PDB file of C-alpha atoms in Angstrom:
ATOM      1  CA  MET A 287     122.624  67.105  82.183  1.00  0.00           C
ATOM      2  CA  VAL A 288     121.208  67.056  85.692  1.00  0.00           C
ATOM      3  CA  GLY A 289     118.651  69.319  87.348  1.00  0.00           C
ATOM      4  CA  LEU A 290     117.612  69.273  91.001  1.00  0.00           C
ATOM      5  CA  LEU A 291     113.993  69.350  92.079  1.00  0.00           C
ATOM      6  CA  VAL A 292     112.971  69.918  95.700  1.00  0.00           C
ATOM      7  CA  SER A 293     110.277  67.303  96.199  1.00  0.00           C
ATOM      8  CA  SER A 294     109.575  67.694  99.911  1.00  0.00           C
ATOM      9  CA  TYR A 295     110.742  69.544 102.987  1.00  0.00           C
ATOM     10  CA  GLU A 296     110.882  68.328 106.585  1.00  0.00           C
ATOM     11  CA  VAL A 297     110.422  71.410 108.747  1.00  0.00           C
ATOM     12  CA  ASP A 298     111.210  69.695 112.043  1.00  0.00           C
ATOM     13  CA  LYS A 299     114.434  68.150 110.802  1.00  0.00           C
ATOM     14  CA  ASN A 300     115.348  71.115 108.616  1.00  0.00           C
ATOM     15  CA  LEU A 301     116.067  68.594 105.869  1.00  0.00           C
ATOM     16  CA  PHE A 302     115.703  68.944 102.129  1.00  0.00           C
ATOM     17  CA  LEU A 303     114.885  65.726 100.282  1.00  0.00           C
ATOM     18  CA  LEU A 304     116.130  66.119  96.725  1.00  0.00           C
ATOM     19  CA  GLN A 305     115.014  64.215  93.669  1.00  0.00           C
ATOM     20  CA  ILE A 306     117.508  64.107  90.815  1.00  0.00           C
ATOM     21  CA  VAL A 307     115.906  64.746  87.446  1.00  0.00           C
ATOM     22  CA  ARG A 308     118.084  63.909  84.457  1.00  0.00           C
ATOM     23  CA  ALA A 309     117.381  65.840  81.282  1.00  0.00           C
ATOM     24  CA  LYS A 310     117.593  63.710  78.139  1.00  0.00           C
ATOM     25  CA  LYS A 311     117.806  66.515  75.606  1.00  0.00           C
ATOM     26  CA  ALA A 312     118.411  69.888  77.248  1.00  0.00           C
ATOM     27  CA  VAL A 313     117.928  72.147  80.255  1.00  0.00           C
ATOM     28  CA  VAL A 314     116.151  75.489  79.768  1.00  0.00           C
ATOM     29  CA  SER A 315     116.495  78.342  82.250  1.00  0.00           C
ATOM     30  CA  ASN A 316     113.949  81.163  82.298  1.00  0.00           C
ATOM     31  CA  ALA A 317     115.790  82.974  85.098  1.00  0.00           C
ATOM     32  CA  SER A 318     117.600  86.198  84.251  1.00  0.00           C
ATOM     33  CA  MET A 319     121.128  85.999  82.883  1.00  0.00           C
ATOM     34  CA  TRP A 320     122.540  87.049  86.256  1.00  0.00           C
ATOM     35  CA  ASP A 321     120.467  84.587  88.260  1.00  0.00           C
ATOM     36  CA  THR A 322     121.213  81.767  85.823  1.00  0.00           C
ATOM     37  CA  LEU A 323     124.913  82.474  86.199  1.00  0.00           C
ATOM     38  CA  ASP A 324     124.589  82.269  89.992  1.00  0.00           C
ATOM     39  CA  LEU A 325     123.010  78.815  89.656  1.00  0.00           C
ATOM     40  CA  LEU A 326     125.962  77.412  87.718  1.00  0.00           C
ATOM     41  CA  PRO A 327     129.283  76.137  89.089  1.00  0.00           C
ATOM     42  CA  PRO A 328     131.812  78.897  88.343  1.00  0.00           C
ATOM     43  CA  ASP A 329     134.349  76.452  86.948  1.00  0.00           C
ATOM     44  CA  ALA A 330     131.799  75.213  84.381  1.00  0.00           C
ATOM     45  CA  VAL A 331     131.324  78.633  82.780  1.00  0.00           C
ATOM     46  CA  PRO A 332     133.970  80.322  80.589  1.00  0.00           C
ATOM     47  CA  LYS A 333     135.286  83.501  82.198  1.00  0.00           C
ATOM     48  CA  SER A 334     134.526  85.478  79.031  1.00  0.00           C
ATOM     49  CA  TYR A 335     130.832  84.553  79.373  1.00  0.00           C
ATOM     50  CA  GLN A 336     130.800  85.397  83.076  1.00  0.00           C
ATOM     51  CA  ASP A 337     132.398  88.777  82.376  1.00  0.00           C
ATOM     52  CA  LYS A 338     129.888  89.519  79.600  1.00  0.00           C
ATOM     53  CA  VAL A 339     126.906  88.758  81.849  1.00  0.00           C
ATOM     54  CA  LYS A 340     128.296  90.769  84.760  1.00  0.00           C
ATOM     55  CA  ALA A 341     129.035  93.724  82.476  1.00  0.00           C
ATOM     56  CA  THR A 342     125.492  93.843  81.048  1.00  0.00           C
ATOM     57  CA  PRO A 343     123.735  96.948  82.416  1.00  0.00           C
ATOM     58  CA  GLN A 344     120.492  96.485  84.329  1.00  0.00           C
ATOM     59  CA  CYS A 345     117.236  98.380  84.326  1.00  0.00           C
ATOM     60  CA  ASP A 346     116.099  99.600  87.713  1.00  0.00           C
ATOM     61  CA  SER A 347     113.388  97.887  89.734  1.00  0.00           C
ATOM     62  CA  PHE A 348     109.771  98.596  90.711  1.00  0.00           C
ATOM     63  CA  MET A 349     107.494  99.852  93.424  1.00  0.00           C
ATOM     64  CA  HIS A 350     104.095  98.148  93.456  1.00  0.00           C
ATOM     65  CA  LEU A 351     100.735  98.948  95.023  1.00  0.00           C
ATOM     66  CA  HIS A 352      97.909  96.379  95.088  1.00  0.00           C
ATOM     67  CA  LEU A 353      94.506  97.524  96.329  1.00  0.00           C
ATOM     68  CA  GLY A 354      91.013  96.183  96.875  1.00  0.00           C
ATOM     69  CA  PHE A 355      88.186  98.653  97.511  1.00  0.00           C
ATOM     70  CA  ASP A 356      84.472  99.369  97.095  1.00  0.00           C
ATOM     71  CA  ALA A 357      83.554 100.169  93.504  1.00  0.00           C
ATOM     72  CA  GLU A 358      81.291 102.990  94.719  1.00  0.00           C
ATOM     73  CA  ASN A 359      84.412 104.816  95.933  1.00  0.00           C
ATOM     74  CA  ALA A 360      85.694 105.318  92.378  1.00  0.00           C
ATOM     75  CA  ARG A 361      84.448 107.495  89.547  1.00  0.00           C
ATOM     76  CA  GLU A 362      81.604 105.975  87.521  1.00  0.00           C
ATOM     77  CA  ASP A 363      83.429 106.299  84.182  1.00  0.00           C
ATOM     78  CA  LEU A 364      86.539 104.533  85.492  1.00  0.00           C
ATOM     79  CA  GLY A 365      88.660 102.988  82.723  1.00  0.00           C
ATOM     80  CA  ILE A 366      90.978 100.006  82.958  1.00  0.00           C
ATOM     81  CA  HIS A 367      94.351 101.679  82.279  1.00  0.00           C
ATOM     82  CA  HIS A 368      95.788 104.975  83.483  1.00  0.00           C
ATOM     83  CA  ILE A 369      99.214 106.611  83.211  1.00  0.00           C
ATOM     84  CA  VAL A 370     100.201 109.477  85.482  1.00  0.00           C
ATOM     85  CA  VAL A 371     103.268 111.560  84.513  1.00  0.00           C
ATOM     86  CA  ASN A 372     104.234 114.049  87.202  1.00  0.00           C
ATOM     87  CA  ASP A 373     106.747 116.084  85.204  1.00  0.00           C
ATOM     88  CA  TRP A 374     107.213 115.701  81.446  1.00  0.00           C
ATOM     89  CA  ASN A 375     110.566 117.456  81.683  1.00  0.00           C
ATOM     90  CA  LYS A 376     111.969 114.553  83.736  1.00  0.00           C
ATOM     91  CA  GLY A 377     111.123 111.990  81.071  1.00  0.00           C
ATOM     92  CA  VAL A 378     109.265 108.709  81.397  1.00  0.00           C
ATOM     93  CA  ASP A 379     112.337 107.056  82.899  1.00  0.00           C
ATOM     94  CA  GLY A 380     112.705 109.642  85.669  1.00  0.00           C
ATOM     95  CA  GLU A 381     112.762 108.258  89.196  1.00  0.00           C
ATOM     96  CA  GLN A 382     109.317 108.366  90.856  1.00  0.00           C
ATOM     97  CA  ASN A 383     107.979 110.315  87.875  1.00  0.00           C
ATOM     98  CA  VAL A 384     105.624 107.898  86.115  1.00  0.00           C
ATOM     99  CA  VAL A 385     102.979 105.604  87.608  1.00  0.00           C
ATOM    100  CA  LEU A 386     101.028 103.020  85.619  1.00  0.00           C
ATOM    101  CA  ILE A 387      97.649 101.906  86.948  1.00  0.00           C
ATOM    102  CA  SER A 388      95.460  98.976  85.970  1.00  0.00           C
ATOM    103  CA  VAL A 389      91.924  98.261  87.239  1.00  0.00           C
ATOM    104  CA  PRO A 390      91.021  94.978  85.472  1.00  0.00           C
ATOM    105  CA  SER A 391      87.782  94.517  87.408  1.00  0.00           C
ATOM    106  CA  VAL A 392      86.115  97.260  85.346  1.00  0.00           C
ATOM    107  CA  LEU A 393      86.001  94.738  82.480  1.00  0.00           C
ATOM    108  CA  GLY A 394      83.972  92.125  84.326  1.00  0.00           C
ATOM    109  CA  GLU A 395      82.264  91.555  87.653  1.00  0.00           C
ATOM    110  CA  GLY A 396      83.856  88.133  88.012  1.00  0.00           C
ATOM    111  CA  LEU A 397      87.333  89.616  88.381  1.00  0.00           C
ATOM    112  CA  ALA A 398      86.610  90.889  91.901  1.00  0.00           C
ATOM    113  CA  PRO A 399      84.046  90.204  94.651  1.00  0.00           C
ATOM    114  CA  PRO A 400      80.619  91.807  94.068  1.00  0.00           C
ATOM    115  CA  GLY A 401      80.737  95.570  94.446  1.00  0.00           C
ATOM    116  CA  LYS A 402      84.542  95.630  94.600  1.00  0.00           C
ATOM    117  CA  HIS A 403      87.457  96.674  92.410  1.00  0.00           C
ATOM    118  CA  ILE A 404      91.034  95.419  92.319  1.00  0.00           C
ATOM    119  CA  LEU A 405      93.872  97.724  91.306  1.00  0.00           C
ATOM    120  CA  HIS A 406      97.566  97.417  90.520  1.00  0.00           C
ATOM    121  CA  ALA A 407      99.792 100.488  90.344  1.00  0.00           C
ATOM    122  CA  TYR A 408     103.543 100.512  89.760  1.00  0.00           C
ATOM    123  CA  THR A 409     106.548 102.584  88.837  1.00  0.00           C
ATOM    124  CA  PRO A 410     107.815 101.156  85.504  1.00  0.00           C
ATOM    125  CA  GLY A 411     111.354  99.988  86.168  1.00  0.00           C
ATOM    126  CA  THR A 412     112.512 103.311  87.603  1.00  0.00           C
ATOM    127  CA  GLU A 413     113.098 102.438  91.261  1.00  0.00           C
ATOM    128  CA  PRO A 414     116.838 102.223  92.107  1.00  0.00           C
ATOM    129  CA  PHE A 415     117.836  99.091  94.006  1.00  0.00           C
ATOM    130  CA  GLY A 416     120.598 100.946  95.831  1.00  0.00           C
ATOM    131  CA  LEU A 417     118.058 102.618  98.125  1.00  0.00           C
ATOM    132  CA  TRP A 418     116.943  99.219  99.387  1.00  0.00           C
ATOM    133  CA  GLU A 419     120.051  97.075  99.236  1.00  0.00           C
ATOM    134  CA  GLY A 420     121.007  95.576 102.578  1.00  0.00           C
ATOM    135  CA  LEU A 421     117.840  96.631 104.409  1.00  0.00           C
ATOM    136  CA  ASP A 422     116.213  94.183 106.813  1.00  0.00           C
ATOM    137  CA  ARG A 423     112.640  93.675 105.569  1.00  0.00           C
ATOM    138  CA  LYS A 424     111.473  93.453 109.186  1.00  0.00           C
ATOM    139  CA  SER A 425     113.119  96.716 110.243  1.00  0.00           C
ATOM    140  CA  ALA A 426     111.482 100.055 110.984  1.00  0.00           C
ATOM    141  CA  GLU A 427     113.775 101.649 108.404  1.00  0.00           C
ATOM    142  CA  TYR A 428     112.383  99.364 105.690  1.00  0.00           C
ATOM    143  CA  ARG A 429     108.777 100.037 106.666  1.00  0.00           C
ATOM    144  CA  SER A 430     109.437 103.771 106.679  1.00  0.00           C
ATOM    145  CA  LEU A 431     111.025 103.680 103.220  1.00  0.00           C
ATOM    146  CA  LYS A 432     108.105 101.615 101.881  1.00  0.00           C
ATOM    147  CA  GLU A 433     105.681 104.244 103.108  1.00  0.00           C
ATOM    148  CA  GLU A 434     107.753 107.087 101.674  1.00  0.00           C
ATOM    149  CA  CYS A 435     108.347 105.552  98.243  1.00  0.00           C
ATOM    150  CA  SER A 436     104.770 104.305  97.822  1.00  0.00           C
ATOM    151  CA  GLU A 437     103.309 107.775  98.297  1.00  0.00           C
ATOM    152  CA  VAL A 438     103.788 108.656  94.612  1.00  0.00           C
ATOM    153  CA  MET A 439     101.578 105.676  93.685  1.00  0.00           C
ATOM    154  CA  TRP A 440      98.895 106.575  96.220  1.00  0.00           C
ATOM    155  CA  LYS A 441      98.711 110.111  94.831  1.00  0.00           C
ATOM    156  CA  ALA A 442      98.491 108.812  91.271  1.00  0.00           C
ATOM    157  CA  VAL A 443      95.678 106.429  92.233  1.00  0.00           C
ATOM    158  CA  GLU A 444      93.798 109.237  93.967  1.00  0.00           C
ATOM    159  CA  LEU A 445      94.109 111.345  90.825  1.00  0.00           C
ATOM    160  CA  ALA A 446      92.935 108.544  88.525  1.00  0.00           C
ATOM    161  CA  LEU A 447      90.032 107.301  90.652  1.00  0.00           C
ATOM    162  CA  GLY A 448      88.555 110.666  91.572  1.00  0.00           C
ATOM    163  CA  PRO A 449      87.477 112.472  94.757  1.00  0.00           C
ATOM    164  CA  LYS A 450      85.323 109.627  96.120  1.00  0.00           C
ATOM    165  CA  PHE A 451      88.334 107.346  96.543  1.00  0.00           C
ATOM    166  CA  SER A 452      89.849 107.090 100.025  1.00  0.00           C
ATOM    167  CA  ARG A 453      92.988 105.132 100.824  1.00  0.00           C
ATOM    168  CA  GLU A 454      91.749 104.692 104.393  1.00  0.00           C
ATOM    169  CA  LYS A 455      88.681 102.783 103.147  1.00  0.00           C
ATOM    170  CA  CYS A 456      90.618 100.206 101.108  1.00  0.00           C
ATOM    171  CA  ASP A 457      89.999  96.593 102.122  1.00  0.00           C
ATOM    172  CA  VAL A 458      93.369  95.446 100.763  1.00  0.00           C
ATOM    173  CA  LYS A 459      96.629  97.405 100.782  1.00  0.00           C
ATOM    174  CA  LEU A 460      99.825  95.679  99.641  1.00  0.00           C
ATOM    175  CA  VAL A 461     103.074  97.497  98.838  1.00  0.00           C
ATOM    176  CA  GLY A 462     105.879  95.791  96.942  1.00  0.00           C
ATOM    177  CA  THR A 463     109.482  97.003  96.724  1.00  0.00           C
ATOM    178  CA  PRO A 464     112.658  96.051  94.851  1.00  0.00           C
ATOM    179  CA  LEU A 465     113.362  93.620  97.692  1.00  0.00           C
ATOM    180  CA  THR A 466     109.965  92.026  97.038  1.00  0.00           C
ATOM    181  CA  HIS A 467     110.982  91.553  93.403  1.00  0.00           C
ATOM    182  CA  LYS A 468     114.308  90.075  94.382  1.00  0.00           C
ATOM    183  CA  ARG A 469     112.851  87.662  96.912  1.00  0.00           C
ATOM    184  CA  PHE A 470     109.691  86.360  95.271  1.00  0.00           C
ATOM    185  CA  LEU A 471     110.639  86.599  91.580  1.00  0.00           C
ATOM    186  CA  ARG A 472     114.306  85.646  92.002  1.00  0.00           C
ATOM    187  CA  ARG A 473     115.442  88.740  90.182  1.00  0.00           C
ATOM    188  CA  ASN A 474     119.004  89.934  90.647  1.00  0.00           C
ATOM    189  CA  LYS A 475     118.709  93.329  92.371  1.00  0.00           C
ATOM    190  CA  GLY A 476     114.980  93.212  91.601  1.00  0.00           C
ATOM    191  CA  THR A 477     115.767  94.316  88.064  1.00  0.00           C
ATOM    192  CA  TYR A 478     113.247  94.751  85.261  1.00  0.00           C
ATOM    193  CA  GLY A 479     115.792  93.215  82.898  1.00  0.00           C
ATOM    194  CA  PRO A 480     118.836  94.111  80.799  1.00  0.00           C
ATOM    195  CA  ALA A 481     119.198  97.789  79.905  1.00  0.00           C
ATOM    196  CA  ILE A 482     120.099  97.104  76.289  1.00  0.00           C
ATOM    197  CA  LYS A 483     119.370 100.053  74.013  1.00  0.00           C
ATOM    198  CA  ALA A 484     118.185  99.517  70.454  1.00  0.00           C
ATOM    199  CA  GLY A 485     120.822 100.479  67.934  1.00  0.00           C
ATOM    200  CA  GLU A 486     123.659 100.149  70.446  1.00  0.00           C
ATOM    201  CA  ALA A 487     123.566  96.430  71.231  1.00  0.00           C
ATOM    202  CA  THR A 488     121.373  93.370  70.793  1.00  0.00           C
ATOM    203  CA  PHE A 489     119.923  90.865  73.208  1.00  0.00           C
ATOM    204  CA  PRO A 490     121.858  87.583  73.309  1.00  0.00           C
ATOM    205  CA  GLY A 491     120.483  84.435  71.748  1.00  0.00           C
ATOM    206  CA  GLN A 492     119.178  81.430  73.631  1.00  0.00           C
ATOM    207  CA  ALA A 493     122.293  79.220  73.470  1.00  0.00           C
ATOM    208  CA  THR A 494     124.990  79.275  76.189  1.00  0.00           C
ATOM    209  CA  PRO A 495     128.619  78.098  76.322  1.00  0.00           C
ATOM    210  CA  ILE A 496     127.423  75.041  78.268  1.00  0.00           C
ATOM    211  CA  PRO A 497     126.260  72.350  75.821  1.00  0.00           C
ATOM    212  CA  GLN A 498     122.502  71.791  75.844  1.00  0.00           C
ATOM    213  CA  LEU A 499     121.844  74.575  78.342  1.00  0.00           C
ATOM    214  CA  PHE A 500     119.485  77.139  76.840  1.00  0.00           C
ATOM    215  CA  CYS A 501     118.043  80.357  78.210  1.00  0.00           C
ATOM    216  CA  CYS A 502     114.766  82.101  77.535  1.00  0.00           C
ATOM    217  CA  GLY A 503     113.040  85.074  79.097  1.00  0.00           C
ATOM    218  CA  ASP A 504     113.761  88.786  79.095  1.00  0.00           C
ATOM    219  CA  SER A 505     117.542  88.346  79.150  1.00  0.00           C
ATOM    220  CA  THR A 506     117.444  86.879  75.655  1.00  0.00           C
ATOM    221  CA  PHE A 507     116.278  87.892  72.187  1.00  0.00           C
ATOM    222  CA  PRO A 508     113.845  89.481  71.421  1.00  0.00           C
ATOM    223  CA  GLY A 509     113.871  91.156  74.860  1.00  0.00           C
ATOM    224  CA  ILE A 510     111.635  92.429  77.650  1.00  0.00           C
ATOM    225  CA  GLY A 511     107.834  92.135  77.815  1.00  0.00           C
ATOM    226  CA  VAL A 512     105.311  89.301  77.714  1.00  0.00           C
ATOM    227  CA  PRO A 513     105.177  88.902  73.892  1.00  0.00           C
ATOM    228  CA  ALA A 514     108.970  88.986  73.611  1.00  0.00           C
ATOM    229  CA  VAL A 515     109.461  86.526  76.461  1.00  0.00           C
ATOM    230  CA  ALA A 516     106.895  84.146  74.949  1.00  0.00           C
ATOM    231  CA  ALA A 517     108.735  84.375  71.630  1.00  0.00           C
ATOM    232  CA  SER A 518     112.052  83.518  73.313  1.00  0.00           C
ATOM    233  CA  GLY A 519     110.492  80.352  74.724  1.00  0.00           C
ATOM    234  CA  ALA A 520     109.151  79.448  71.285  1.00  0.00           C
ATOM    235  CA  ILE A 521     112.620  79.925  69.804  1.00  0.00           C
ATOM    236  CA  VAL A 522     114.085  77.427  72.276  1.00  0.00           C
ATOM    237  CA  ALA A 523     111.264  74.961  71.644  1.00  0.00           C
ATOM    238  CA  ASN A 524     111.804  75.210  67.892  1.00  0.00           C
ATOM    239  CA  THR A 525     115.548  74.740  68.405  1.00  0.00           C
ATOM    240  CA  LEU A 526     114.996  71.455  70.224  1.00  0.00           C
ATOM    241  CA  VAL A 527     112.775  69.769  67.634  1.00  0.00           C
ATOM    242  CA  SER A 528     113.428  68.753  64.067  1.00  0.00           C
ATOM    243  CA  VAL A 529     112.173  70.496  60.939  1.00  0.00           C
ATOM    244  CA  SER A 530     109.948  67.487  60.218  1.00  0.00           C
ATOM    245  CA  GLN A 531     108.310  67.947  63.623  1.00  0.00           C
ATOM    246  CA  HIS A 532     107.739  71.602  62.751  1.00  0.00           C
ATOM    247  CA  SER A 533     105.942  70.494  59.579  1.00  0.00           C
ATOM    248  CA  GLU A 534     103.841  67.932  61.445  1.00  0.00           C
ATOM    249  CA  LEU A 535     102.687  70.598  63.909  1.00  0.00           C
ATOM    250  CA  LEU A 536     101.819  73.046  61.128  1.00  0.00           C
ATOM    251  CA  ASP A 537      99.815  70.319  59.402  1.00  0.00           C
ATOM    252  CA  ALA A 538      98.043  69.478  62.659  1.00  0.00           C
ATOM    253  CA  VAL A 539      96.894  73.072  63.136  1.00  0.00           C
ATOM    254  CA  GLY A 540      95.967  73.442  59.481  1.00  0.00           C
ATOM    255  CA  ILE A 541      98.627  75.933  58.390  1.00  0.00           C
TER     256      ILE A 541
END
C-alpha cells in the first residue's frame, strides 16, 4: 500500500513536493469514517461500504470558548470542572442547553502564567452544523453568528466563576465553531462522531474492505471518548502483531 506525505512546500512556486511512503504491513487511518472515505479513490471502495458510511448518523458539533484571565477575578474556591444546565426539561442533548467548563490551572501554577488562569468551555456535541454550513469565515455574518452562539458559554462561565469575573478583562478570548472543528481537526461537518445508540447498533470494527487498511478512532469500536479511542488504536496494534509478540511484551512488562 502507498501513503503520501507532504515533506515540504514552496510558497512562491505554489508547489507541493511529495514523498512516497510505502507501507510494508498496513495503513491505519485515525480520521473519521466519513473523512477516511473521502481520502480513498471511489472505485477502490465497495459501494455497499460507501453506502453504510454515508448512512451512519452523525452527532452534532461544538462551540468552544478559550480564555486567559487574572486569577484574582475568579472566586477563591474555584474548582476545576463545572457543568451548567440551563433547562433540565430540554435534556442534556438540547441545543445550547448544556455548557461544560474546565479550569485546569487551578490544579497547578505551572499550567498558566503566574497569577493567571486558563479556561475551556464548550457545548458538548449539541451545535448543529447546518447553521454554519457554507458561511465564509471572513464574513460579517460569520462573526455575528460566532458572537451570538458563544453567548451561552460566556453566561455559563460568569455563573461558574462568580461576580468578580469580567469578560472585558480577559487577556485571551478565542471562540471556536463547527467550522473550526471541520477545518483544523478534519472532521466531516465538524461532527463529534457517529450517533450510534447503545442497544440499537454497534460501532464497526477496525478492518475495512480494502486489504490491510485499518481504521481507529471514534468511528470504530469501542466508540467516542479518549479511553475508547485509545483502546481502538490498541486493537489495531494487537491485530498487526503475532501472539508470540504479545507474550514477549507481557513478559517485558512483568505481567
